XYZ file of C-alpha atoms in Angstrom:
297
model
C 115.137 81.664 55.156
C 115.733 82.331 51.834
C 118.153 80.180 50.001
C 118.014 81.301 46.446
C 115.151 82.266 43.854
C 114.972 81.234 40.324
C 112.630 81.848 37.201
C 110.226 79.186 36.287
C 107.690 79.489 33.663
C 107.685 83.246 33.977
C 107.378 83.697 37.405
C 109.677 84.170 40.375
C 109.421 81.470 43.105
C 111.134 81.009 46.224
C 112.622 77.866 47.588
C 112.823 78.117 51.407
C 115.770 76.051 53.035
C 115.218 75.362 56.807
C 118.560 75.352 58.854
C 117.653 73.110 61.789
C 120.775 73.556 63.616
C 120.409 77.379 63.054
C 117.202 77.650 64.478
C 117.102 75.482 67.330
C 120.979 74.969 68.095
C 121.609 78.626 68.781
C 118.794 78.389 71.306
C 120.158 75.217 72.725
C 123.333 76.711 73.058
C 122.191 79.530 75.246
C 120.165 77.829 77.307
C 123.318 75.407 78.239
C 125.633 78.536 78.722
C 122.905 79.879 81.093
C 122.465 76.294 83.107
C 126.419 76.098 83.469
C 126.305 79.809 84.662
C 123.705 79.285 87.228
C 125.010 75.981 88.162
C 128.219 77.892 89.135
C 126.511 80.385 91.030
C 124.743 77.785 93.153
C 128.211 76.349 93.986
C 129.796 79.697 94.945
C 126.715 80.478 97.190
C 126.642 77.144 98.775
C 130.171 77.733 99.437
C 129.806 81.278 101.069
C 127.104 80.016 103.165
C 129.440 77.812 104.526
C 131.947 80.382 104.933
C 129.435 82.561 106.644
C 128.272 79.932 108.992
C 131.656 79.221 110.455
C 132.726 82.868 110.800
C 129.389 83.291 112.648
C 130.138 80.515 115.120
C 133.530 82.090 115.827
C 131.864 85.473 116.482
C 129.442 83.769 118.870
C 132.244 82.443 120.595
C 133.695 86.171 120.813
C 130.376 87.281 122.171
C 130.104 84.770 125.080
C 133.823 85.487 125.908
C 133.285 89.256 125.845
C 130.193 89.255 127.965
C 131.628 90.365 130.847
C 133.539 92.927 129.056
C 130.350 94.350 127.647
C 128.528 97.821 127.542
C 127.408 97.737 131.175
C 130.984 96.708 132.659
C 132.675 100.153 133.008
C 129.244 101.700 133.955
C 129.076 99.045 136.703
C 132.488 100.284 137.746
C 131.469 103.969 137.822
C 128.222 103.146 139.857
C 129.896 101.181 142.416
C 133.433 102.372 142.773
C 134.006 104.160 146.169
C 136.329 106.473 145.006
C 134.029 108.202 142.545
C 131.170 110.417 142.983
C 129.037 111.296 139.882
C 127.545 114.604 139.081
C 125.344 114.396 135.790
C 125.633 117.725 133.851
C 122.500 119.142 132.477
C 121.882 118.669 128.762
C 120.858 121.533 126.567
C 117.370 121.676 124.811
C 118.915 120.471 121.520
C 121.770 118.504 122.270
C 124.299 117.894 119.588
C 124.868 114.137 119.029
C 127.735 112.373 117.108
C 126.139 109.216 115.196
C 128.295 106.281 114.877
C 126.915 103.717 112.404
C 128.445 100.271 112.451
C 128.354 98.979 108.920
C 129.586 96.435 106.753
C 132.894 96.314 104.390
C 131.388 93.621 102.153
C 128.052 93.157 100.467
C 126.184 90.101 99.758
C 124.532 90.330 103.317
C 120.973 90.972 102.765
C 119.387 94.129 104.196
C 121.345 94.472 107.284
C 122.972 97.655 106.301
C 119.859 99.364 104.720
C 117.708 98.241 107.554
C 120.088 99.893 110.276
C 120.403 103.083 108.130
C 116.460 103.299 108.080
C 116.372 102.871 111.858
C 119.246 105.865 112.141
C 117.040 107.878 109.721
C 113.886 107.504 111.654
C 115.934 108.323 114.803
C 117.119 111.470 113.292
C 113.819 112.698 112.241
C 114.003 116.153 110.354
C 115.894 118.226 112.888
C 119.208 116.977 111.146
C 121.571 119.879 111.751
C 122.032 119.062 115.479
C 124.006 115.886 114.380
C 127.219 114.696 112.798
C 127.756 111.138 111.529
C 130.999 109.128 111.928
C 130.404 105.875 109.953
C 132.355 102.658 110.358
C 132.024 100.588 107.187
C 132.167 101.063 103.675
C 128.763 100.155 102.740
C 127.110 102.760 105.015
C 129.797 105.382 104.322
C 128.842 105.120 100.276
C 124.997 105.482 101.179
C 125.435 108.243 103.554
C 128.147 110.297 102.136
C 125.988 111.777 99.483
C 122.665 111.537 101.472
C 123.899 113.677 104.732
C 126.733 115.653 102.759
C 126.374 118.291 105.135
C 126.802 116.515 108.495
C 128.966 113.623 107.261
C 132.232 113.694 109.467
C 134.284 110.814 108.543
C 134.273 107.211 107.109
C 136.468 104.299 108.744
C 136.518 101.371 106.244
C 138.264 98.387 105.133
C 138.573 97.095 108.778
C 140.299 93.857 109.430
C 138.446 90.685 110.376
C 137.974 89.500 113.087
C 136.734 92.296 115.405
C 139.459 92.728 118.232
C 139.864 94.963 121.033
C 142.857 96.960 119.797
C 141.094 97.971 116.534
C 138.249 99.247 119.153
C 140.503 101.155 121.064
C 142.062 103.026 117.974
C 138.349 103.685 116.743
C 137.535 105.129 119.962
C 140.370 107.492 119.715
C 138.508 108.528 116.763
C 135.149 108.984 118.139
C 136.463 110.804 121.157
C 138.386 113.482 119.178
C 135.115 113.738 116.669
C 132.923 114.109 119.978
C 134.668 117.165 121.461
C 131.844 119.564 120.660
C 128.973 117.129 121.250
C 126.651 116.543 124.116
C 126.328 112.644 123.349
C 127.404 109.807 121.282
C 124.983 107.384 119.650
C 126.095 103.725 118.417
C 123.922 102.295 116.016
C 124.442 98.241 115.224
C 122.405 95.278 114.771
C 122.306 93.051 117.636
C 122.413 89.535 117.254
C 119.632 87.503 118.790
C 119.715 84.134 117.247
C 121.289 82.154 113.969
C 118.564 83.732 111.964
C 117.481 87.109 113.786
C 119.090 90.277 114.390
C 117.594 93.868 115.439
C 118.954 97.388 114.826
C 119.728 98.889 118.169
C 121.231 102.141 119.567
C 123.140 102.934 122.411
C 123.810 106.117 124.113
C 127.198 106.639 125.770
C 127.983 109.208 128.505
C 129.484 112.184 127.202
C 133.250 113.335 127.663
C 131.648 116.287 129.961
C 130.265 113.515 132.086
C 133.194 112.093 132.800
C 135.234 115.466 133.350
C 132.629 116.149 135.835
C 133.819 113.421 138.223
C 135.074 114.097 141.757
C 137.200 111.814 143.720
C 136.523 111.264 147.452
C 139.279 109.993 149.751
C 137.954 107.133 151.934
C 139.734 105.661 154.719
C 143.356 105.722 154.263
C 143.428 105.259 150.393
C 145.582 107.530 148.375
C 143.486 109.608 146.082
C 143.862 108.822 142.400
C 145.068 111.483 139.792
C 142.154 112.847 138.105
C 143.987 114.013 135.094
C 145.177 110.730 133.945
C 142.439 108.431 135.757
C 139.386 110.290 133.972
C 140.472 110.097 130.378
C 141.845 106.500 130.588
C 138.519 105.419 131.933
C 136.658 107.190 129.352
C 138.704 105.900 126.516
C 138.399 102.422 128.049
C 134.756 103.178 128.284
C 134.155 104.246 124.893
C 136.479 101.197 123.447
C 134.628 98.693 125.486
C 131.145 99.911 124.298
C 132.304 99.778 120.558
C 134.126 96.546 120.919
C 130.612 94.793 122.135
C 128.733 96.443 119.364
C 131.186 95.635 116.461
C 131.164 91.691 117.815
C 127.202 91.848 117.853
C 127.195 93.465 114.007
C 129.722 90.981 113.108
C 127.811 88.042 114.000
C 124.767 89.464 112.738
C 126.435 90.195 109.390
C 127.603 86.563 108.978
C 123.972 85.470 109.997
C 122.542 87.696 107.394
C 124.946 86.437 104.693
C 124.636 82.899 105.736
C 120.905 83.462 105.352
C 120.916 85.591 102.104
C 123.315 82.793 100.369
C 121.375 80.026 101.293
C 118.091 81.981 99.741
C 120.186 82.644 96.615
C 121.222 78.640 96.241
C 117.819 77.693 96.233
C 116.750 80.477 93.794
C 119.596 79.282 91.754
C 118.846 75.387 91.871
C 115.115 76.223 91.060
C 116.081 78.380 88.041
C 118.452 75.529 86.975
C 115.657 73.190 86.833
C 113.349 75.501 84.867
C 116.021 75.974 82.488
C 117.059 72.373 82.155
C 113.360 71.510 81.286
C 113.105 74.336 78.617
C 116.423 73.102 77.139
C 115.254 69.541 77.054
C 112.000 70.871 75.200
C 114.040 72.516 72.812
C 116.131 69.815 71.954
C 113.201 67.424 71.698
C 111.491 70.027 69.219
C 114.873 70.266 66.738
C 114.994 66.209 66.932
C 111.246 65.853 66.080
C 111.864 68.528 63.156
C 114.771 66.819 62.001
C 113.057 63.361 61.770
C 110.138 64.906 60.147
C 112.206 66.516 57.339
C 113.851 62.957 56.987
C 110.704 61.295 56.895
C 109.444 63.793 54.144
């Protein structure tokens, strides 16, 4: 920096004044602020990893406890019950389908939502007019509301954690009302495989027309059930049970993805902190060396 100028012997000469603290102290301060910020981020991501790990274990216990109430439970009832005789209605050439993707309300969980939506987009193909979308989860709703504006039906967001059957029962009522004019219901979710792996999956549910086509037969001396009350109740229970199973799987996959993502973020933050600390030490050593040279000279 130019401190001042003065005239000596008729010529203008410049006297340079080096402000060491200004040249190098600013860089050191900036690096120190960045290091502190990254160390704080590392602590946060480590805490989030531990929380996600704890929640994942809880969701895994829910999955184990709810296995007998899984997707195949009510279907087994329909196939084995002596009171019911099924007649599958014929499907049209271009069936109208209600798609129900289950996404997360919170972020920082890796590519779990984008992978599921990509899987659903591949399933839809180019013939999108025969589909309707009822999205569960804020992240998926934000991504699909603009992309599929014409076929986007409704979004259900800000759901309570943990997943419970009462919530699935309430959501099943929305799905049943939204699928009145549809031929099938497809639920998209992330299937939990192990602590570090999950897989986008789709299950196709039986239609309401299928349940309405059930015929009750009387065997032995048993009383014939009332079809007007039994069939709707079974259908609602079937949708709720299938949805509950998918939600538990997706919740465990979410915590699995968040745990892995936060672990990677913690490692990256630690590595970046080491690099910045090395750069900070180099800058500090450089400023000390220059100060010593000025003192000696």
